[in-house]
Coordinates of C-alpha atoms and ligand atoms in Angstrom, one line a residue:
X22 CA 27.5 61.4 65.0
X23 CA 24.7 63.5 66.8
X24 CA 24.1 65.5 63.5
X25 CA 23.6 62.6 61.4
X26 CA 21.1 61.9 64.3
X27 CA 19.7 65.0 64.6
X28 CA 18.9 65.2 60.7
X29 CA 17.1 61.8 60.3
X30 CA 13.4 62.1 59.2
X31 CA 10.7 60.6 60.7
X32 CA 10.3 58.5 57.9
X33 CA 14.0 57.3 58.5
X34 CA 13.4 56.4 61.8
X35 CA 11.5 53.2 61.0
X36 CA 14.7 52.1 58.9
X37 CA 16.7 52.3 61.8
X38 CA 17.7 48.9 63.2
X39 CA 17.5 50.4 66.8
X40 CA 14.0 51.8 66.2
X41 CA 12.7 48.6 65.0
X42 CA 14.2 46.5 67.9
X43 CA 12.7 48.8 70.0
X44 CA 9.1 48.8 68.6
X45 CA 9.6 45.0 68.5
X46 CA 10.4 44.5 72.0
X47 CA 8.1 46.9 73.1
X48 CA 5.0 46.1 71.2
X49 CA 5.7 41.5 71.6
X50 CA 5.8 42.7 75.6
X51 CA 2.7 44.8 75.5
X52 CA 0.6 42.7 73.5
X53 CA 1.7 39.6 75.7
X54 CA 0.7 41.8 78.6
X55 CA -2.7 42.9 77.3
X56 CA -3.3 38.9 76.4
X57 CA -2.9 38.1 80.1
X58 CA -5.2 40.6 81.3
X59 CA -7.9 39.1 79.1
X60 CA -7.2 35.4 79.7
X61 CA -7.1 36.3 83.7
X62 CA -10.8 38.5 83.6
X63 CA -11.8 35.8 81.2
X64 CA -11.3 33.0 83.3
X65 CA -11.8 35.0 86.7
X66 CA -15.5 35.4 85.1
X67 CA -15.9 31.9 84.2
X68 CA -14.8 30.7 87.5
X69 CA -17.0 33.3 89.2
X70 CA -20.3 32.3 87.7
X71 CA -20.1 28.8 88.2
X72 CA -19.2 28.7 91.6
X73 CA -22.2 31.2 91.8
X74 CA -24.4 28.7 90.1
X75 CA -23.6 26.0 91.8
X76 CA -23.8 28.3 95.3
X77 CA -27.7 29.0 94.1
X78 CA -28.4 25.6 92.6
X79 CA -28.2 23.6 96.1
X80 CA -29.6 26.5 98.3
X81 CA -32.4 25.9 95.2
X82 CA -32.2 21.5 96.0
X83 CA -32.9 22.6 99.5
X84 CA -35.6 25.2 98.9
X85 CA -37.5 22.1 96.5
X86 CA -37.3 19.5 99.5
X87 CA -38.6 22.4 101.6
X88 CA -41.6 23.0 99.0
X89 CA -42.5 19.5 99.0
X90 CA -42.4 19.1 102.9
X91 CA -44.4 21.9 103.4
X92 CA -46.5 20.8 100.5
X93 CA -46.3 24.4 99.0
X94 CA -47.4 23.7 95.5
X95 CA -51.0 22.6 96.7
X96 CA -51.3 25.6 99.3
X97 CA -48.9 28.4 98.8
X98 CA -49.3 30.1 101.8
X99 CA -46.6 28.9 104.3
X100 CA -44.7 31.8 105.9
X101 CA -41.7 30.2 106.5
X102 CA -41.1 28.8 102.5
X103 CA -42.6 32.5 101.6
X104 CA -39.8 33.9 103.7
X105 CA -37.6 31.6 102.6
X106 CA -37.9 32.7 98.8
X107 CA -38.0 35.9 99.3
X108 CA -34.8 35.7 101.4
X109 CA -33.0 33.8 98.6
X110 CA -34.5 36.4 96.0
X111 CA -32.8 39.1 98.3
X112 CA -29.9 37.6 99.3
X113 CA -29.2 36.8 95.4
X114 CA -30.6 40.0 93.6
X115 CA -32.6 37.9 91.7
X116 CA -36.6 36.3 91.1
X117 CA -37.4 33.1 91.7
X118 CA -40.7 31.8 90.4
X119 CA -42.6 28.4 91.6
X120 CA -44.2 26.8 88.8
X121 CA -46.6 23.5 89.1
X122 CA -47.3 20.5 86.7
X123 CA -49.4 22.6 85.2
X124 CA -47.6 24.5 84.6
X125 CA -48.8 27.3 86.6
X126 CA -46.9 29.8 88.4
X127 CA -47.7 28.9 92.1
X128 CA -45.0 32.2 93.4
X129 CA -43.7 35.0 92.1
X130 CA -40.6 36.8 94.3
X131 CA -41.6 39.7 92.0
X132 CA -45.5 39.3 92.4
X133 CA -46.2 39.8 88.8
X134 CA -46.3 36.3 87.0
X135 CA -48.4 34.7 89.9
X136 CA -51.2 32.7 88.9
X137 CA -50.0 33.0 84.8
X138 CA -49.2 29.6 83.1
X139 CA -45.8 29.6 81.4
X140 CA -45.0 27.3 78.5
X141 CA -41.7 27.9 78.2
X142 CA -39.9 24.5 76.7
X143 CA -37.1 24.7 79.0
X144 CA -39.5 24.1 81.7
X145 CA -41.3 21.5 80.2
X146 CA -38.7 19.8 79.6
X147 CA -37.4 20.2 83.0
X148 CA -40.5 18.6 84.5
X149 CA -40.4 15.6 82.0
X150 CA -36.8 15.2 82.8
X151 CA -36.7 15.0 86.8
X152 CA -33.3 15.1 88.4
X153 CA -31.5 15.5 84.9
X154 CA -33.5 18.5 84.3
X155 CA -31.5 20.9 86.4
X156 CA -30.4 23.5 83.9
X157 CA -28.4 26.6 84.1
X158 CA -27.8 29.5 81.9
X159 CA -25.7 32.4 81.4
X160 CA -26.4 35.7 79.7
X161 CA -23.6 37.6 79.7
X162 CA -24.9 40.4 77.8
X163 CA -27.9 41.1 80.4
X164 CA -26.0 40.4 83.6
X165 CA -27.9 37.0 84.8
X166 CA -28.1 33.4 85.5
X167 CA -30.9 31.8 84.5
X168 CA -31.8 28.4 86.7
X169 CA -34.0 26.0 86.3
X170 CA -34.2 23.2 89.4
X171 CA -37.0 20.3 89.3
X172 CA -38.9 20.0 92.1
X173 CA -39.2 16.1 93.1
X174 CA -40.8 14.3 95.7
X175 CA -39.9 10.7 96.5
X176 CA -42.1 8.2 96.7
X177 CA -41.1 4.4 98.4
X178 CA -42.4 2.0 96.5
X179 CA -43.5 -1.8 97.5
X180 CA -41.0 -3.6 99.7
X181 CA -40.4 -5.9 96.3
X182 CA -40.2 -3.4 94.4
X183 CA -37.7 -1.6 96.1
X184 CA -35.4 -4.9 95.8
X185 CA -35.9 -5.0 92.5
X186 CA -35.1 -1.5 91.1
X187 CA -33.4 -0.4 94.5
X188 CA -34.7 2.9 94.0
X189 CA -37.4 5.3 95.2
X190 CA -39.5 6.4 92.6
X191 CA -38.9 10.3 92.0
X192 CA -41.8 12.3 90.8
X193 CA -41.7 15.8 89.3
X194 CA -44.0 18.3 90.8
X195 CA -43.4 21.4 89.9
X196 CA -40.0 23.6 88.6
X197 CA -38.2 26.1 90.3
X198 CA -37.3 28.9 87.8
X199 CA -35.1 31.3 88.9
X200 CA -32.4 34.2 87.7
X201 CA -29.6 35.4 89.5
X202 CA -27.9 39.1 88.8
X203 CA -24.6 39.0 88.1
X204 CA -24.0 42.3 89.0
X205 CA -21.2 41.9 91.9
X206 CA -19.6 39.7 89.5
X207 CA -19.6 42.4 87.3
X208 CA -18.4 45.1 89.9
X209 CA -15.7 42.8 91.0
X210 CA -14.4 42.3 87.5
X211 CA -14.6 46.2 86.7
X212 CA -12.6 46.5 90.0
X213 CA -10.0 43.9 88.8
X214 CA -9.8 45.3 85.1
X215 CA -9.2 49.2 87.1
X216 CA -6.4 47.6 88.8
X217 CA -5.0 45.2 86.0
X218 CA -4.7 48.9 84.0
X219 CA -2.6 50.7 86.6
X220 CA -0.7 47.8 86.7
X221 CA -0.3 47.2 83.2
X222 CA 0.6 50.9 82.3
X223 CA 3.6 50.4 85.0
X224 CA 4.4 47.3 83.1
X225 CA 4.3 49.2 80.0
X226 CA 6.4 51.8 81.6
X227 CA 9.1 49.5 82.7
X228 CA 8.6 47.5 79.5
X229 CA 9.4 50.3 77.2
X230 CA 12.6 51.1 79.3
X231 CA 13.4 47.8 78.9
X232 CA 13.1 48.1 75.4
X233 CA 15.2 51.3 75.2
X234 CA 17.9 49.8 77.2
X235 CA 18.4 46.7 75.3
X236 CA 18.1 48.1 71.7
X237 CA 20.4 50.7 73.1
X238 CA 23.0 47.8 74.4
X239 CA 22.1 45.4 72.2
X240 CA 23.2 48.0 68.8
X241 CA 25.9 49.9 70.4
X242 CA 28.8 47.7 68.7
X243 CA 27.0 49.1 65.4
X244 CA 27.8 52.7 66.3
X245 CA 31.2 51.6 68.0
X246 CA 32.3 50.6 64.5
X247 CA 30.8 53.5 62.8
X248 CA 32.6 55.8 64.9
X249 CA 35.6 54.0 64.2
X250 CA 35.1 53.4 60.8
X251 CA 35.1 57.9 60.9
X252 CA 37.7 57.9 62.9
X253 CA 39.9 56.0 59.6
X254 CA 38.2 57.9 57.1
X255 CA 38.7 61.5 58.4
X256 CA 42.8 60.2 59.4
X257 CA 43.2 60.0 62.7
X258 CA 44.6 56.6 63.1
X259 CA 44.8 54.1 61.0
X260 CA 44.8 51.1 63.4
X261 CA 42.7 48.2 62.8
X262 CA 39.0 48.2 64.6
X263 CA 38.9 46.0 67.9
X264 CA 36.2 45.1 70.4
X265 CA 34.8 42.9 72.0
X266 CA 31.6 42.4 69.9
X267 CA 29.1 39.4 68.4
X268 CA 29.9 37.2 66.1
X269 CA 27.9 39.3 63.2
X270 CA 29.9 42.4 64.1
X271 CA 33.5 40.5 64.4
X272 CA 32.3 39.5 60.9
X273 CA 31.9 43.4 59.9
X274 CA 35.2 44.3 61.6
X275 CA 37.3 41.5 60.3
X276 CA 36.0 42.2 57.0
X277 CA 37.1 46.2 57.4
X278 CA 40.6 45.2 58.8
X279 CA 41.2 43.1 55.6
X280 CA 40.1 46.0 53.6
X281 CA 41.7 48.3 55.5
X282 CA 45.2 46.1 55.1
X283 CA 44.4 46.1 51.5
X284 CA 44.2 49.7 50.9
X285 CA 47.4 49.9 53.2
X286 CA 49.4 47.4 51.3
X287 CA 48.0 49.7 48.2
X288 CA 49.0 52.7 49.5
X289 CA 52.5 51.6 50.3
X290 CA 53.5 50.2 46.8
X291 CA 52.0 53.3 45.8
X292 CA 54.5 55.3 47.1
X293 CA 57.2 52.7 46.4
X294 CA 56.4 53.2 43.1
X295 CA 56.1 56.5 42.8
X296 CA 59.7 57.0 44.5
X297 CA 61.3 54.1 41.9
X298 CA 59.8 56.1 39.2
X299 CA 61.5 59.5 40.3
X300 CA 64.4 57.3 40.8
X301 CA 64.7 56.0 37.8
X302 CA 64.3 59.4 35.7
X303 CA 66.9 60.9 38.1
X304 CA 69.7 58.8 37.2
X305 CA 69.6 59.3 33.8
X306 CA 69.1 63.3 34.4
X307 CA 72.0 62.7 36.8
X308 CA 74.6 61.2 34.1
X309 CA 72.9 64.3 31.7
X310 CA 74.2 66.4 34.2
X311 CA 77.2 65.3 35.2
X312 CA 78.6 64.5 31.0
X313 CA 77.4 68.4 30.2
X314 CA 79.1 70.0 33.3
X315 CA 82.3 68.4 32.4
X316 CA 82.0 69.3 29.0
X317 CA 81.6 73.1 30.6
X318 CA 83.7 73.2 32.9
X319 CA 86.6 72.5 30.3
X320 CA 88.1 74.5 28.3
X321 CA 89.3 74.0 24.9
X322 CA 88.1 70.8 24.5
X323 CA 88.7 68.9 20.8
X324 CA 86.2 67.7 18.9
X325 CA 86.3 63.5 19.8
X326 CA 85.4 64.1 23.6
X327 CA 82.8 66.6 22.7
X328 CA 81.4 64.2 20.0
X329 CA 81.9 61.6 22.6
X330 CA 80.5 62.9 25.3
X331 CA 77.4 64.2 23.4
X332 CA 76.7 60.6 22.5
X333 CA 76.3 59.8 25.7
X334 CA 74.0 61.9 26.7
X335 CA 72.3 61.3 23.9
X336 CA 72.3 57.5 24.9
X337 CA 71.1 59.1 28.4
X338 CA 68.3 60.8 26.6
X339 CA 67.4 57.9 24.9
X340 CA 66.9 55.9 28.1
X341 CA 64.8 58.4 29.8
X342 CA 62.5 58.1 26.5
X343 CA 62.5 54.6 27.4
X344 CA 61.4 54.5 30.8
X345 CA 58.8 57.2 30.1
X346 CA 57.2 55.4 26.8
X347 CA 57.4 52.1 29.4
X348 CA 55.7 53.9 32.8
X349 CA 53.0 55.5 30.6
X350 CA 52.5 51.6 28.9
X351 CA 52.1 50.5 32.4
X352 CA 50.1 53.7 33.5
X353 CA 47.4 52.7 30.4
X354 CA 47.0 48.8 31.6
X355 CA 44.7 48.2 34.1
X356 CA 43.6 44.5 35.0
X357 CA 40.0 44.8 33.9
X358 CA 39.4 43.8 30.5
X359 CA 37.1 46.9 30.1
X360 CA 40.2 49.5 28.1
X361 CA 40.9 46.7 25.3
X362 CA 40.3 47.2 21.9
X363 CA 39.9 43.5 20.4
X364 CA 40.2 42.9 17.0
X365 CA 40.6 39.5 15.4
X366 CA 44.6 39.0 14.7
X367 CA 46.4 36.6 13.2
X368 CA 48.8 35.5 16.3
X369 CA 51.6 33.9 14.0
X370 CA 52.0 36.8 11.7
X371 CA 51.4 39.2 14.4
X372 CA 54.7 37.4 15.9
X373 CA 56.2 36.9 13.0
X374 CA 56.4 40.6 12.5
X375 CA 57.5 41.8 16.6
X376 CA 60.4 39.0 15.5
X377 CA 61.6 40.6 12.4
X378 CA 61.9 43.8 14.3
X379 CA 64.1 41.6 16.5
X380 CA 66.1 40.1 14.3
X381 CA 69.1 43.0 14.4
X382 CA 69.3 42.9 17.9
X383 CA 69.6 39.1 17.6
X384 CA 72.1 38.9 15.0
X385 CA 74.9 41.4 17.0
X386 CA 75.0 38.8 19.5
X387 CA 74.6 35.9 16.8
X388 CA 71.6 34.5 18.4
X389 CA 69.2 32.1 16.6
X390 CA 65.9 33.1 16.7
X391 CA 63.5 30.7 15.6
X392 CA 59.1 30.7 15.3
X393 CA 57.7 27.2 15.2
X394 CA 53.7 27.3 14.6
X395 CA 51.4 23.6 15.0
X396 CA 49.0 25.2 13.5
X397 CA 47.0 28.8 11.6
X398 CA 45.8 30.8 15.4
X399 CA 43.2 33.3 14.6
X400 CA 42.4 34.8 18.3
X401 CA 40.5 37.7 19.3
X402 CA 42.4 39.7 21.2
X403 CA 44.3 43.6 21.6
X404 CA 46.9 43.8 18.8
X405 CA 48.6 46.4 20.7
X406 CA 48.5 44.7 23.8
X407 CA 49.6 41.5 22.7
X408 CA 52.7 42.6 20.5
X409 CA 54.0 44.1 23.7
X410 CA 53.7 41.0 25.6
X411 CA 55.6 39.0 22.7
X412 CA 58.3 41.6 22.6
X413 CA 59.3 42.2 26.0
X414 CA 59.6 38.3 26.3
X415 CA 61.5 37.4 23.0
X416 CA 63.4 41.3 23.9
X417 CA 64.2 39.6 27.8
X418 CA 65.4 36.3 25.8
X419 CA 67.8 37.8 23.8
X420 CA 69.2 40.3 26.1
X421 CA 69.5 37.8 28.9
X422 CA 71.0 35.2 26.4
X423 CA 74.7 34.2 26.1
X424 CA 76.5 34.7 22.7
X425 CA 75.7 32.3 19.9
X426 CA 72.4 30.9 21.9
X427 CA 69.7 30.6 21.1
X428 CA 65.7 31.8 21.2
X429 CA 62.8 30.0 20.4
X430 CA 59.1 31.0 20.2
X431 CA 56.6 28.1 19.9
X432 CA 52.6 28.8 19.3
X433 CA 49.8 25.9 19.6
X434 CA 46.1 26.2 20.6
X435 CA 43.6 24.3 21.0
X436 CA 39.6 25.0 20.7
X437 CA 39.9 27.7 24.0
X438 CA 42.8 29.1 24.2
X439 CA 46.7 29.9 22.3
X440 CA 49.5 29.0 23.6
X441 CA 53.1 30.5 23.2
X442 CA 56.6 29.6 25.0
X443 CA 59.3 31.7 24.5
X444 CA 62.4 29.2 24.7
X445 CA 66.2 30.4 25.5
X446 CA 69.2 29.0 26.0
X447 CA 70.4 32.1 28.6
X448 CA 71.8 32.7 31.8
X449 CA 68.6 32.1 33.6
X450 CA 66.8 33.5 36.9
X451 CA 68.2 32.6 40.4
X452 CA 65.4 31.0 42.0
X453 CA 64.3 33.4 45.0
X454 CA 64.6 36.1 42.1
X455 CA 61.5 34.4 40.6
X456 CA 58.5 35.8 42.7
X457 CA 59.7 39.3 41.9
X458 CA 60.4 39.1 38.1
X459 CA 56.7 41.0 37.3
X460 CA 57.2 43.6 39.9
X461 CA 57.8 47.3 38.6
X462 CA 61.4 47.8 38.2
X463 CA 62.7 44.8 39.4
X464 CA 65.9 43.9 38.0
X465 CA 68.0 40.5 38.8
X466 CA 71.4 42.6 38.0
X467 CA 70.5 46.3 38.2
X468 CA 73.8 47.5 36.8
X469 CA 73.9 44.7 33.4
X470 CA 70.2 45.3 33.1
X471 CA 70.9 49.1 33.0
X472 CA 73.9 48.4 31.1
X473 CA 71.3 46.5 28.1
X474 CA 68.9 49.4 28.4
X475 CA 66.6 47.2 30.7
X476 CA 64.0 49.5 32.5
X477 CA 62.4 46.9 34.6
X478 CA 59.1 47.5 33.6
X479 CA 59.2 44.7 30.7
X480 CA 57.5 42.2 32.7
X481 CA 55.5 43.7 34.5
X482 CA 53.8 45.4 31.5
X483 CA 53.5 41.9 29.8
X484 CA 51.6 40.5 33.0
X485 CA 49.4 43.3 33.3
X486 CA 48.5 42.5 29.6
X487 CA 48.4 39.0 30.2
X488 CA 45.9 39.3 33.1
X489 CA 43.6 42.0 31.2
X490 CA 43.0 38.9 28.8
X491 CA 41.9 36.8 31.6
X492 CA 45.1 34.8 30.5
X493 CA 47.9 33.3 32.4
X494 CA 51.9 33.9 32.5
X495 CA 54.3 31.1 33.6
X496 CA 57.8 31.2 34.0
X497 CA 60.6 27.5 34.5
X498 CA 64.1 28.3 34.8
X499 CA 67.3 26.7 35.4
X500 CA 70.2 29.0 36.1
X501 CA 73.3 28.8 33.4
X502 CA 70.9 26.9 30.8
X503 CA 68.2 29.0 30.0
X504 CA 64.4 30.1 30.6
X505 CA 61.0 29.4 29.6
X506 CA 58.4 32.0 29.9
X507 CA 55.0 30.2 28.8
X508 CA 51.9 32.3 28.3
X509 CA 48.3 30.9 28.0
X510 CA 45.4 32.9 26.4
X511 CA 41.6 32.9 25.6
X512 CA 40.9 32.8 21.5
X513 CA 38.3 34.7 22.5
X514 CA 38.7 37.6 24.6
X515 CA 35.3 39.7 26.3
X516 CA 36.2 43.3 26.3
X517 CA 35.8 46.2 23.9
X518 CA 34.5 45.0 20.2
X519 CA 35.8 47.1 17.3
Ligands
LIG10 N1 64.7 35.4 29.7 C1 65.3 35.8 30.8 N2 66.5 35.3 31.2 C2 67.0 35.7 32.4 N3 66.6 36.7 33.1 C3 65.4 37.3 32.8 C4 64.8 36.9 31.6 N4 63.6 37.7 31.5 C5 63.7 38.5 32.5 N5 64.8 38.3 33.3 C6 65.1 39.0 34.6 O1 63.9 39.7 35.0 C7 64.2 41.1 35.2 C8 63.0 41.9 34.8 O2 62.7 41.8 33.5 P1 62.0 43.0 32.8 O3 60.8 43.4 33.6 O4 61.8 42.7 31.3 O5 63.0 44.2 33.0 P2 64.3 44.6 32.1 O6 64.0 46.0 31.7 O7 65.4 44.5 33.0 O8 64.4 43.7 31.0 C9 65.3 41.3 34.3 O9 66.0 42.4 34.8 C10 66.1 40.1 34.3 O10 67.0 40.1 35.4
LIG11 MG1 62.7 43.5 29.6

């Protein structure tokens, strides 16, 4: 496990599902954390300069009244309004200028613009506009407020008058124009944005251990299977993978245990097979054996047992050649369609011919063997292949037939597929014997099957055939009166073109 770590390149790194969690996790929780230390300075900043504008804007209300009650504008000399500006200039870290209607500027807190006319529109407009004309400004990039605050004086109008627009008549006599540093503002958010940074890289600290923790937990069922899918492969168990997991990795495991059930099941019949096999060349071997050692072992013997006895193991032989030209049938059918040869055959003659080779056999035990056609079948399909099928069945018939019965082989098709029943009027297969007909070697009577020169492997060699066509084998029965095998296949077969 740790080498197959240990040799990863960088580049694999990023394929790794852990990695990627991790940077996931890790990068959604730092941006989020970054966002919040924006929005927070952001709004701290906001909040800040408005409560400092409003803070100047009604010490500036107070300073106007002032102005006009000491009538400052006409003669700007009073001490206590000079000391009052200058105060608010200080106190502020900012200028405050006192213009006229004439736009004039009466003070300067910095002494420079005094007794210059500004004509600034901002300030006109504030002295046309009265009481609405209280304006502030901020410039962010320079570090100030800018204020402007109307000075008014209040006039009481006529007792009717009064009544009728039930207010005193404001008149605008001069502006107050002032700026106000932002510099503590400033200070405090550097101070704020300092400390939001030590905090933050603690938060990115715990953050990115977070991260490694939970893609670490989070994938471990991933590398719990892996190891376990090792364990299987390099043999140390072969039990199935449990754990308790997520649904996505009991998907993965399930999906392995089927497979792993699979290649067991495989594995077994396998070796089944490979044991019937040697079984099945022994006993011949065995009776080989057995007839030549007695042969040996007597002395004089005439010529009839030796004749006899020769023929039998010739018979023996014989058999052996049999099973052999049967297994290595089998051995050669797989049940993909890729090892065909297709060729396009004439089914009925092609039967017509594996029958007359059966005809002897048929006519020792005086059985009627019979081909009934609907109709011409030109199919595309494995000659070789095929012929087998048709003789194992109509070989099976006859063998498993009773004396003077009969065998009948019918073909039909229709625009898809062919179809062909081999009919007999035999003993018939006992009914839990029909699920294990196909299987190699399987034999309803060992001993008469052996008897007949049965090897077992008929059937299963004709399925296997069958199923390489992408057709279909069906067998009815009724024990004592006879069996039906029927078998259904595509006119035209995909596989190997010749
Ligand atoms: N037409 C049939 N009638 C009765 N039994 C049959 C028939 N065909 C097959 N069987 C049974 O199925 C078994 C398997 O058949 P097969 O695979 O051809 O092997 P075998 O070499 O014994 O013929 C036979 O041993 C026999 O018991
Ligand atoms: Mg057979």
């Amino acid at each position: 496990m740790n080498n197959i770590y240990n040799s990863l390149k960088v580049k694999d790194i990023f394929k790794s599902l852990k990695a990627r969690f991790f940077i996931i996790v890790a990068v959604t929780g730092l941006i989020s954390c970054l966002c919040m230390h924006l929005i927070i300075l952001d709004s701290y900043e906001d909040r800040a300069v408005s409560v400092r504008t409003t803070e100047v804007q009604t010490q500036l209300r107070i300073l106007a009244n002032h102005l006009i009650f000491y009538n400052y504008l006409q003669s700007p000399s009073s001490d206590v309004i000079n000391a009052e500006l200058d105060m608010l200039a200080n106190l502020y870290d900012g200028r405050v200028m006192v213009i006229n209607d004439d736009l004039k500027v009466v003070k300067d807190t910095y002494n420079i613009s005094q007794g210059k006319t500004i004509i600034s529109e901002e300030v006109v407009n504030c002295l046309k506009t009265g009481s609405k004309g209280t304006v502030s400004k901020y410039d962010q990039s320079n570090g100030y407020i800018e204020l402007l605050t109307p000075i008014i004086e209040t006039e009481v109008i006529e007792e009717q008058d009064v009544s009728e627009y039930g207010n005193p008549n404001e008149v605008v006599r001069g502006v107050l124009l002032t700026s106000v540093s932002t510099d503590t503002i400033e200070t405090t958010m550097e101070i704020l944005s300092n400390r939001a940074a030590t905090i933050e890289v603690l938060i990115a600290l715990v953050i990115i251990l977070f991260a490694a923790m939970v893609s670490y937990a989070l994938l471990k069922p991933f590398d719990r299977i892996t190891a376990a899918i090792n364990d299987i492969k390099e043999g140390y168990t072969d039990q199935p993978i449990v754990g308790p997991n997520y649904l996505e990795t009991d998907a993965i495991i399930r999906a392995f245990n089927a497979l792993l059930r699979r290649m067991k099941v495989l594995d077994d019949s396998r070796q089944e097979f490979v044991s019937n096999v040697s079984h099945e060349l022994k006993t011949p071997i065995t009776s080989m054996k057995i007839l030549a050692d007695s042969l040996l072992t007597q002395e004089d013997v005439p010529n009839e047992v030796y004749k006899e006895f020769m023929t039998d193991i010739s018979h023996e032989v014989d058999r052996e050649d049999k099973i052999i030209n049967d297994l290595l049938a089998l051995v050669k059918m797989d049940k993909t369609s890729a090892g065909l040869s297709i060729t396009s055959v004439d089914v009925v003659a092609l039967t017509e011919s594996v029958l007359k080779r059966m005809r002897p056999i048929a006519k020792k035990h005086n059985i009627d063997l019979t081909l009934e056609s609907k109709r011409a079948i030109t199919a595309e399909i494995d000659e070789v292949k095929i012929s087998l099928v048709i003789m194992n069945l109509v070989e099976n018939a006859i063998k498993y037939n009773k004396d003077n019965g009969s065998v009948k082989v019918e073909l039909d098709a229709d625009h898809q597929y062919f179809y062909m029943k081999v009919i007999d009027t035999g003993m018939g297969i006992p009914e839990d014997a029909l699920d294990h007909i196909y299987e190699r070697f399987y034999r309803v009577d060992k001993s008469r099957s052996r008897e007949i020169g049965g090897t077992g492997l008929g059937l299963a060699i004709a399925r296997n055939a069958v199923l390489m066509h992408r057709g279909s084998i069906d067998v009815k029965s009724t024990l004592g009166e006879g069996t039906t095998f029927s078998v259904k296949l595509p006119l035209f077969c995909v596989g190997v073109k010749q």
